[in-house]
Amino acid sequence: MPARRKTPVNTEQIEPHLCTISLRLEILQNVPFFKDLAEQDLREINQLFVEKGYAAGETIYFAGDTATRLYVVADGNVKLMQHALSGQDVMLDVLKPGEFFGSLSILGDDEYANTATAQTACCAISIGAEDFRRILQHFPAVSLKVIDIMAQRLNAAHEMIRQLSAHSVEQRIAHVLLALAQKLGQENEVGWLIQLPLSRVDLAELVGTTTETASRVMSRFQKEGLIKTGRQWVAITDRDGLTAYKLG
Amino acid sequence: MPARRKTPVNTEQIEPHLCTISLRLEILQNVPFFKDLAEQDLREINQLFVEKGYAAGETIYFAGDTATRLYVVADGNVKLMQHALSGQDVMLDVLKPGEFFGSLSILGDDEYANTATAQTACCAISIGAEDFRRILQHFPAVSLKVIDIMAQRLNAAHEMIRQLSAHSVEQRIAHVLLALAQKLGQENEVGWLIQLPLSRVDLAELVGTTTETASRVMSRFQKEGLIKTGRQWVAITDRDGLTAYKLG
DNA sequence: CGCTGCCTTGATCTTCTTCAAAACGTGTGG
DNA sequence: CCACACGTTTTGAAGAAGATCAAGGCAGCG
């Protein structure tokens, strides 16, 4: 028995120096838009990437910083945030290994549009925007994949806009929990566990409400047996029940 | 004197058959991602496009339809909408000539993610998704431009998410009015006129509120001398004042 | 002139935020 | 191993922002 840890979330620490060069090739193969490249090309591209580890909570770049690099999550989770002048933060997305972030706007704006922070201890590899542009020019197939992924993200953002415009906090939380479980969930003795430390603050930032309201809704959901939740973790126990809530 | 029309918005009707083949080449040259192509290439690409006119209010495609074509606005304005089960609609964007919409997800999903409707009488040209993909493969420069534009749109969507999460209806309306004026505005004896028929319903759908609340906010703005507004039109008279409102 | 949509305004009610305080878990240092 | 301290979570009560319901007004058009 390791300890009396209550978190069912797996929080193994990844040492910053774990992302060795040999591992990077494997990581790159799992990046959706590099998947179809020849091994030789991949090997060359690999040379252009640099890896770095981050502690949980550490910021990878800030919104407004000069945008020079494109990143790919290698291990752990990264969250993308927007900041409002009022001090209120908004969480746009949680990324898992294989997803990219950073400087996408290859030609135009040269500022990061959002802040990237390590949600868990994590490792990310990155490439200079210039080098990435060269790759896109040489491999049209990669460009097509990138366009495809961006279209998906745009759709996800539009879905979020619809949620915020038309649904109650209760519905939005139900939706976010289901989406996160879909993306990062693991079946478990507790239920369908979201493999991510997720506080009430995080949840509030994800659905655009306050921590208090988020807490109240979570209590209600738990009381009704839809979820099990504790400090920084959530598991879904009644998927259909939550879906019903989400739909109104 | 034509009549006692009150709308300062220019509402010249475009006949559906106005988009002749000769005009199309000119239109294509103004599409951001075709701008840098050689005349000869453009001429070939032009052959692949088909044009069609739409009456104001007419729907170009519905969310959920099989996605087969990519469109470019040639003349007039097109709005992109999301629908909620509750019946509430959300307006994601208003497009002007040169902007594209439709099937962007070249490889993956084969459904339109939103509904495109003619906000004014308009004309759009379109190309089959297959043909467009071929163009992207042949001209990497076009792909880069497309990625760039999609990055901009993603940023715009994220900005909207931040607005909805962190700002009041008043702030959101101020923001939308300024953004629309920036995009479609024309200096005029009335003020900075938004060249677009824009009802209270449209406004409400743009900022995620009800027509009543939108109307109240607009009345307040007019009372304070920030805007002039009437049936389906808005002009900004105090840009700085509105900006101040937008910031809180 | 009256009809049909759009726009406005008022009153009421719900949802969510805000402010405040207490309870709980977790890691720390005695 | 226990107890304290800190950050997280919960809960309550009051207040504000916005939604909803319901009329009434105004512009444009036949």
XYZ file of C-alpha atoms (C1' of nucleotides) in Angstrom:
556
model
C 0.000 0.000 0.000
C 1.705 3.192 -1.146
C -0.219 5.645 1.036
C -3.700 6.849 1.908
C -3.966 8.942 -1.248
C -7.588 9.522 -2.083
C -7.189 10.688 -5.660
C -8.096 7.907 -8.060
C -6.365 9.940 -10.755
C -2.992 8.573 -11.763
C -0.539 11.338 -10.964
C 2.794 9.767 -11.721
C 5.359 12.490 -12.099
C 7.186 12.671 -15.380
C 10.721 13.854 -14.923
C 11.518 16.758 -17.248
C 14.355 14.820 -18.805
C 12.315 11.760 -19.629
C 11.632 12.796 -23.235
C 14.761 11.376 -24.773
C 15.574 11.653 -28.450
C 14.770 8.015 -28.992
C 11.296 8.523 -27.573
C 10.648 11.556 -29.697
C 10.444 9.563 -32.906
C 7.770 7.437 -31.370
C 5.901 10.535 -30.261
C 6.074 12.065 -33.717
C 4.637 8.935 -35.240
C 1.592 9.421 -33.108
C 1.029 13.009 -34.130
C -1.988 12.820 -36.442
C -0.531 14.934 -39.205
C 2.815 13.134 -39.353
C 1.345 9.672 -39.197
C 1.500 8.967 -42.914
C 5.025 10.191 -43.571
C 7.837 7.857 -44.564
C 10.158 6.802 -41.779
C 13.079 8.598 -43.415
C 11.219 11.918 -43.645
C 10.077 11.578 -40.079
C 13.622 11.017 -38.962
C 14.679 14.258 -40.609
C 11.768 16.167 -39.162
C 12.609 14.760 -35.767
C 15.944 16.555 -35.912
C 14.135 19.881 -36.047
C 12.218 19.273 -32.839
C 13.406 20.163 -29.379
C 11.898 18.687 -26.247
C 11.303 20.206 -22.848
C 9.659 19.154 -19.594
C 7.328 21.276 -17.492
C 6.156 21.002 -13.912
C 2.428 20.994 -13.184
C 1.189 24.559 -13.188
C 4.155 25.879 -15.113
C 3.405 28.121 -18.062
C 4.791 27.194 -21.464
C 4.051 30.546 -23.077
C 1.871 33.540 -22.353
C -0.746 35.111 -24.565
C 0.879 38.091 -26.204
C 4.376 36.630 -26.274
C 6.035 36.650 -29.677
C 4.864 33.467 -31.390
C 7.854 31.568 -32.706
C 7.245 27.892 -32.061
C 4.740 25.166 -32.674
C 4.416 22.633 -29.860
C 3.218 19.060 -29.635
C 2.244 17.483 -26.339
C 4.479 14.461 -25.773
C 3.321 13.417 -22.338
C 0.890 14.782 -19.759
C -1.736 17.448 -20.348
C -1.603 21.079 -21.389
C -4.425 23.576 -20.997
C -5.021 26.586 -23.225
C -6.304 29.675 -21.446
C -7.698 33.081 -22.302
C -7.494 35.966 -19.870
C -9.992 38.752 -19.392
C -9.078 42.174 -18.069
C -11.436 41.549 -15.166
C -9.006 38.862 -14.051
C -11.387 36.084 -14.974
C -9.743 33.238 -16.856
C -11.321 31.016 -19.463
C -10.111 27.542 -20.297
C -10.418 26.862 -24.006
C -9.155 23.331 -24.219
C -7.221 20.549 -22.522
C -4.730 18.847 -24.783
C -3.432 15.308 -24.600
C -0.325 13.711 -26.121
C -0.208 14.091 -29.901
C -2.110 17.368 -30.016
C -0.404 20.536 -31.175
C -0.600 24.103 -29.970
C 1.280 27.373 -30.246
C 2.114 29.267 -33.396
C -0.391 28.127 -36.017
C -0.809 31.406 -37.724
C 2.184 30.775 -39.942
C 2.147 33.961 -41.945
C 0.121 36.536 -40.093
C 0.039 37.437 -36.430
C 3.176 36.883 -34.523
C 1.693 36.737 -31.041
C 0.364 33.735 -29.192
C -3.386 34.205 -28.909
C -3.665 32.247 -25.685
C -1.641 31.027 -22.746
C -0.452 27.415 -22.556
C 0.005 25.950 -19.087
C 0.975 22.485 -17.919
C -2.095 21.011 -16.267
C -0.125 17.985 -15.158
C 3.614 17.552 -15.151
C 4.227 17.195 -18.855
C 6.648 17.115 -21.714
C 6.289 18.942 -25.008
C 8.352 18.961 -28.175
C 8.513 22.048 -30.334
C 9.675 23.240 -33.718
C 10.375 26.721 -35.067
C 7.522 28.243 -37.044
C 9.842 28.695 -40.021
C 10.841 25.049 -40.052
C 7.246 23.996 -39.718
C 6.285 26.144 -42.643
C 8.956 24.464 -44.722
C 7.540 21.068 -43.797
C 4.077 22.180 -44.849
C 5.417 23.356 -48.191
C 7.258 20.093 -48.829
C 4.501 17.734 -47.712
C 1.058 18.778 -48.930
C -0.417 15.769 -47.129
C 0.655 17.278 -43.832
C -1.014 20.571 -44.721
C -4.249 18.791 -45.483
C -4.150 17.045 -42.132
C -3.461 20.302 -40.347
C -6.372 21.971 -42.111
C -8.536 19.053 -41.139
C -7.579 19.242 -37.481
C -8.081 22.972 -37.421
C -11.524 22.530 -38.920
C -12.311 20.126 -36.084
C -11.080 22.600 -33.515
C -13.073 25.371 -35.088
C -16.139 23.184 -34.862
C -15.385 22.434 -31.230
C -15.046 26.153 -30.529
C -18.340 26.811 -32.273
C -19.962 24.092 -30.215
C -18.653 25.797 -27.080
C -20.105 29.102 -28.294
C -23.451 27.448 -28.740
C -23.256 25.971 -25.276
C -22.463 29.312 -23.697
C -25.173 31.090 -25.668
C -28.006 28.682 -25.275
C -27.489 26.343 -22.323
C -27.595 26.619 -18.533
C -24.561 26.104 -16.314
C -25.944 22.700 -15.361
C -26.134 21.636 -18.992
C -22.709 23.027 -19.773
C -21.086 21.181 -16.891
C -22.786 17.949 -17.879
C -21.524 18.480 -21.419
C -17.945 19.281 -20.384
C -17.744 16.274 -18.069
C -18.904 13.961 -20.811
C -16.538 15.513 -23.343
C -13.557 15.259 -21.008
C -14.390 11.683 -20.139
C -14.623 10.923 -23.838
C -11.202 12.407 -24.389
C -9.338 11.452 -21.222
C -11.605 8.929 -19.532
C -10.637 5.529 -18.168
C -12.907 2.810 -16.904
C -12.203 2.197 -13.267
C -13.658 0.711 -10.105
C -15.023 4.174 -9.280
C -16.674 4.618 -12.663
C -15.639 6.406 -15.836
C -12.751 8.381 -14.398
C -11.474 11.557 -15.998
C -7.715 11.052 -15.986
C -6.884 14.643 -15.103
C -6.595 16.644 -11.915
C -9.621 18.903 -12.265
C -10.507 21.371 -9.547
C -13.707 23.371 -9.174
C -11.787 26.377 -10.378
C -10.804 24.517 -13.551
C -14.354 23.412 -14.095
C -15.654 26.934 -13.597
C -13.138 28.262 -16.106
C -14.185 25.611 -18.600
C -17.878 26.472 -18.538
C -17.719 30.174 -17.785
C -19.131 30.325 -14.301
C -17.918 30.753 -10.704
C -16.352 28.093 -8.506
C -19.296 28.304 -6.132
C -21.835 27.612 -8.828
C -19.696 24.808 -10.222
C -19.480 23.297 -6.757
C -23.226 23.487 -6.235
C -23.941 21.792 -9.536
C -21.388 19.064 -8.817
C -22.972 18.440 -5.417
C -26.353 18.131 -7.059
C -25.010 15.697 -9.660
C -23.376 13.599 -6.959
C -26.507 13.601 -4.817
C -28.424 12.267 -7.801
C -25.832 9.529 -8.330
C -24.649 10.754 -11.712
C -21.033 11.272 -10.718
C -18.536 10.599 -7.982
C -16.188 13.427 -7.219
C -13.605 14.614 -4.721
C -10.719 16.949 -4.443
C -9.485 17.521 -8.002
C -11.092 14.481 -9.553
C -14.354 13.409 -11.174
C -15.739 10.090 -12.341
C -18.981 9.573 -14.212
C -21.166 6.815 -12.821
C -24.333 7.369 -14.838
C -23.474 8.300 -18.364
C -27.015 8.289 -19.656
C -28.291 10.304 -16.736
C -25.687 12.983 -17.372
C -26.480 12.985 -21.071
C -30.125 13.557 -20.243
C -29.134 16.542 -18.105
C -26.981 17.907 -20.896
C -29.859 17.811 -23.314
C -32.149 19.665 -20.953
C -35.812 60.956 -54.908
C -36.541 57.254 -55.041
C -38.902 57.009 -52.043
C -39.238 57.694 -48.314
C -37.007 54.778 -47.391
C -35.590 55.224 -43.897
C -32.872 52.591 -43.985
C -29.496 54.182 -44.534
C -28.200 50.742 -45.405
C -27.612 50.230 -49.091
C -29.946 47.404 -50.046
C -29.499 47.139 -53.779
C -30.756 43.803 -54.898
C -28.333 41.575 -56.700
C -30.023 39.545 -59.340
C -29.186 35.864 -58.978
C -27.734 35.752 -62.469
C -25.415 38.710 -62.014
C -22.345 36.590 -61.230
C -21.194 36.027 -64.762
C -18.174 33.927 -65.648
C -16.189 37.014 -66.521
C -16.833 38.465 -63.070
C -15.804 35.255 -61.350
C -12.178 35.617 -62.279
C -12.162 39.008 -60.646
C -13.779 37.576 -57.570
C -11.262 34.766 -57.315
C -8.425 37.219 -57.473
C -9.772 38.831 -54.366
C -9.996 35.620 -52.397
C -7.104 35.864 -49.919
C -5.748 32.405 -50.553
C -5.781 32.629 -54.349
C -4.296 36.106 -54.465
C -0.745 35.028 -55.176
C -1.465 32.494 -57.898
C -0.411 32.996 -61.486
C -3.133 34.221 -63.836
C -2.994 31.013 -65.823
C -3.525 28.819 -62.752
C -6.325 31.038 -61.616
C -7.995 30.688 -64.974
C -7.940 26.927 -64.650
C -9.215 27.007 -61.111
C -11.969 29.324 -62.206
C -13.293 26.574 -64.464
C -13.927 24.410 -61.439
C -16.130 26.955 -59.715
C -19.846 27.246 -60.140
C -21.777 30.352 -59.189
C -25.238 30.733 -57.741
C -27.378 33.582 -56.491
C -29.468 33.555 -53.326
C -32.317 35.744 -52.143
C -32.055 37.367 -48.728
C -33.030 34.848 -46.080
C -32.482 31.889 -48.350
C -30.447 29.040 -46.915
C -27.386 27.876 -48.821
C -26.962 24.668 -46.842
C -28.164 23.260 -43.541
C -26.104 21.951 -40.658
C -26.096 18.183 -40.994
C -26.338 18.122 -44.757
C -23.694 16.071 -46.498
C -20.735 18.393 -46.930
C -19.577 18.355 -50.535
C -18.691 21.894 -51.497
C -16.566 24.802 -50.434
C -18.111 28.219 -51.029
C -16.752 31.703 -51.454
C -18.908 34.775 -51.018
C -18.878 36.715 -54.271
C -21.324 39.464 -53.434
C -23.552 40.287 -50.477
C -23.324 38.769 -47.016
C -23.720 35.274 -45.660
C -24.276 34.375 -42.016
C -23.213 31.135 -40.350
C -25.621 29.780 -37.741
C -25.728 27.093 -35.075
C -29.007 25.668 -33.862
C -29.846 24.454 -30.376
C -32.482 21.866 -29.655
C -34.293 24.463 -27.589
C -34.921 26.279 -30.847
C -32.546 29.051 -29.952
C -30.207 30.014 -32.785
C -26.665 31.321 -32.495
C -24.963 33.403 -35.149
C -21.295 32.516 -35.426
C -20.159 34.905 -38.087
C -21.144 37.236 -40.891
C -19.101 36.814 -44.042
C -18.316 39.369 -46.699
C -17.128 38.924 -50.273
C -13.886 36.967 -50.513
C -14.493 34.863 -47.393
C -14.994 31.136 -47.673
C -17.324 28.744 -45.879
C -18.695 25.253 -46.199
C -16.765 22.024 -46.390
C -13.376 22.761 -44.817
C -12.882 19.446 -43.199
C -11.400 17.981 -46.334
C -10.718 14.493 -45.111
C -12.817 13.829 -42.062
C -16.440 14.648 -41.314
C -18.736 14.836 -44.218
C -21.436 16.967 -42.657
C -21.710 20.726 -42.599
C -21.224 21.798 -38.989
C -23.358 24.901 -39.333
C -26.055 26.447 -41.464
C -25.222 29.093 -44.065
C -27.934 31.630 -44.854
C -27.978 34.654 -47.118
C -28.204 37.687 -44.855
C -28.590 39.962 -47.862
C -29.340 38.971 -51.403
C -26.038 37.483 -52.385
C -24.007 35.464 -54.808
C -21.604 32.676 -53.936
C -19.271 30.587 -56.012
C -18.466 27.052 -55.008
C -16.128 24.199 -55.785
C -16.326 20.487 -55.043
C -14.397 19.387 -51.957
C -12.437 16.923 -54.108
C -11.363 19.589 -56.538
C -10.412 21.892 -53.745
C -8.312 19.213 -52.171
C -6.495 18.761 -55.435
C -5.749 22.479 -55.564
C -4.365 22.362 -52.034
C -2.097 19.492 -52.999
C -0.819 21.259 -56.095
C -0.302 24.668 -54.536
C 1.256 24.513 -51.077
C 1.088 28.286 -50.869
C -2.687 28.060 -50.958
C -2.667 25.548 -48.117
C -0.565 27.854 -45.995
C -2.979 30.694 -46.593
C -5.908 28.506 -45.693
C -4.212 27.412 -42.475
C -3.529 31.011 -41.688
C -7.119 32.076 -42.203
C -8.391 29.172 -40.159
C -6.041 30.145 -37.355
C -7.539 33.623 -37.467
C -11.040 32.219 -37.342
C -10.141 29.958 -34.456
C -8.815 32.975 -32.610
C -12.003 34.870 -33.352
C -14.046 31.970 -32.015
C -11.917 31.868 -28.883
C -12.411 35.576 -28.432
C -16.155 35.019 -28.661
C -15.898 32.292 -26.039
C -14.090 34.675 -23.749
C -16.730 37.302 -24.323
C -19.526 34.927 -23.490
C -17.739 33.593 -20.422
C -16.525 36.792 -18.890
C -18.476 39.778 -20.158
C -21.957 41.217 -19.671
C -24.499 41.508 -22.462
C -23.826 45.227 -22.604
C -20.119 44.638 -23.160
C -20.747 41.926 -25.696
C -23.083 44.092 -27.752
C -20.602 46.968 -27.681
C -17.941 44.567 -28.860
C -20.021 43.071 -31.646
C -21.087 46.452 -32.949
C -17.504 47.643 -33.086
C -16.347 44.418 -34.731
C -19.094 44.558 -37.353
C -18.394 48.199 -38.082
C -14.730 47.343 -38.471
C -15.600 44.646 -40.958
C -18.560 46.117 -42.799
C -18.637 49.751 -41.733
C -18.900 52.787 -43.983
C -18.503 56.414 -43.012
C -21.740 58.227 -43.653
C -23.709 61.319 -42.726
C -25.374 59.296 -39.961
C -22.085 58.032 -38.507
C -20.101 54.858 -38.913
C -22.794 52.781 -40.557
C -22.797 49.001 -40.455
C -23.545 48.069 -44.068
C -25.811 45.164 -43.216
C -29.466 44.759 -42.383
C -29.232 43.830 -38.711
C -32.363 43.247 -36.677
C -32.652 42.923 -32.902
C -33.082 39.207 -33.424
C -29.804 39.042 -35.334
C -28.054 41.009 -32.637
C -29.430 38.766 -29.918
C -28.258 35.697 -31.807
C -24.819 37.209 -32.185
C -24.269 37.842 -28.486
C -26.299 35.017 -26.976
C -29.168 36.905 -25.406
C -32.860 37.634 -26.048
C -34.280 40.210 -28.422
C -35.769 42.098 -25.487
C -32.465 42.468 -23.702
C -30.735 43.409 -26.944
C -33.378 46.053 -27.538
C -33.005 47.490 -24.045
C -29.234 47.748 -24.376
C -29.543 49.377 -27.785
C -32.016 51.914 -26.378
C -29.582 52.704 -23.583
C -26.706 53.134 -26.041
C -28.790 55.440 -28.208
C -29.952 57.456 -25.212
C -26.328 57.982 -24.290
C -25.482 59.109 -27.815
C -23.161 56.224 -28.609
C -25.118 54.925 -31.586
C -27.963 55.735 -33.928
C -30.241 52.873 -34.779
C -33.518 52.047 -36.437
C -35.335 49.234 -38.061
C -32.629 46.763 -39.153
C -29.741 49.200 -39.098
C -27.119 50.554 -36.723
C -24.527 53.303 -36.980
C -21.876 54.115 -34.415
C -21.596 57.781 -33.524
C -19.200 57.588 -30.591
C -16.575 54.998 -31.225
C -14.526 55.741 -28.125
C -17.571 55.763 -25.890
C -18.598 52.340 -27.153
C -15.069 51.036 -26.705
C -15.121 52.225 -23.111
C -18.361 50.298 -22.562
C -16.869 47.208 -24.126
C -13.947 47.274 -21.742
C -16.179 47.554 -18.722
C -55.907 53.054 -43.912
C -55.268 49.137 -41.861
C -52.297 45.092 -41.809
C -47.957 42.836 -40.691
C -43.600 42.653 -38.755
C -40.261 44.794 -35.985
C -39.111 47.245 -31.990
C -39.850 48.970 -27.270
C -41.176 49.002 -22.534
C -42.913 47.289 -18.100
C -43.496 43.814 -14.383
C -42.250 39.574 -12.568
C -39.483 35.574 -11.890
C -35.444 32.614 -12.358
C -30.685 31.873 -12.565
C -26.442 32.971 -11.311
C -23.104 35.913 -8.862
C -21.312 37.807 -4.794
C -19.919 37.946 -0.160
C -19.105 35.402 3.879
C -17.998 31.609 6.710
C -17.416 26.963 7.852
C -15.838 22.106 6.775
C -12.781 19.117 4.696
C -8.283 16.829 2.661
C -3.624 16.865 2.106
C 0.909 17.472 3.047
C 4.152 19.176 6.632
C 6.762 19.496 10.618
C 6.920 18.516 15.171
C 1.968 9.297 14.297
C -0.458 13.272 15.408
C -1.746 17.981 14.914
C -1.497 22.093 12.581
C -1.873 24.962 8.432
C -3.102 25.756 3.895
C -5.641 25.351 -0.105
C -9.888 23.373 -1.826
C -14.632 22.602 -1.466
C -19.125 23.311 0.425
C -23.041 25.885 1.967
C -25.909 29.931 3.130
C -28.112 34.344 2.353
C -28.582 38.552 -0.248
C -28.370 40.840 -4.491
C -27.946 41.673 -9.527
C -28.270 40.481 -14.252
C -30.911 38.742 -17.502
C -35.065 35.777 -19.121
C -39.803 35.507 -19.615
C -44.432 36.991 -20.187
C -47.396 40.483 -21.827
C -48.766 44.810 -24.066
C -48.345 48.548 -26.793
C -46.061 51.510 -30.484
C -44.107 52.418 -34.879
C -42.520 51.836 -39.680
C -43.332 50.179 -44.140
C -46.455 48.224 -47.555
C -50.389 46.825 -50.010
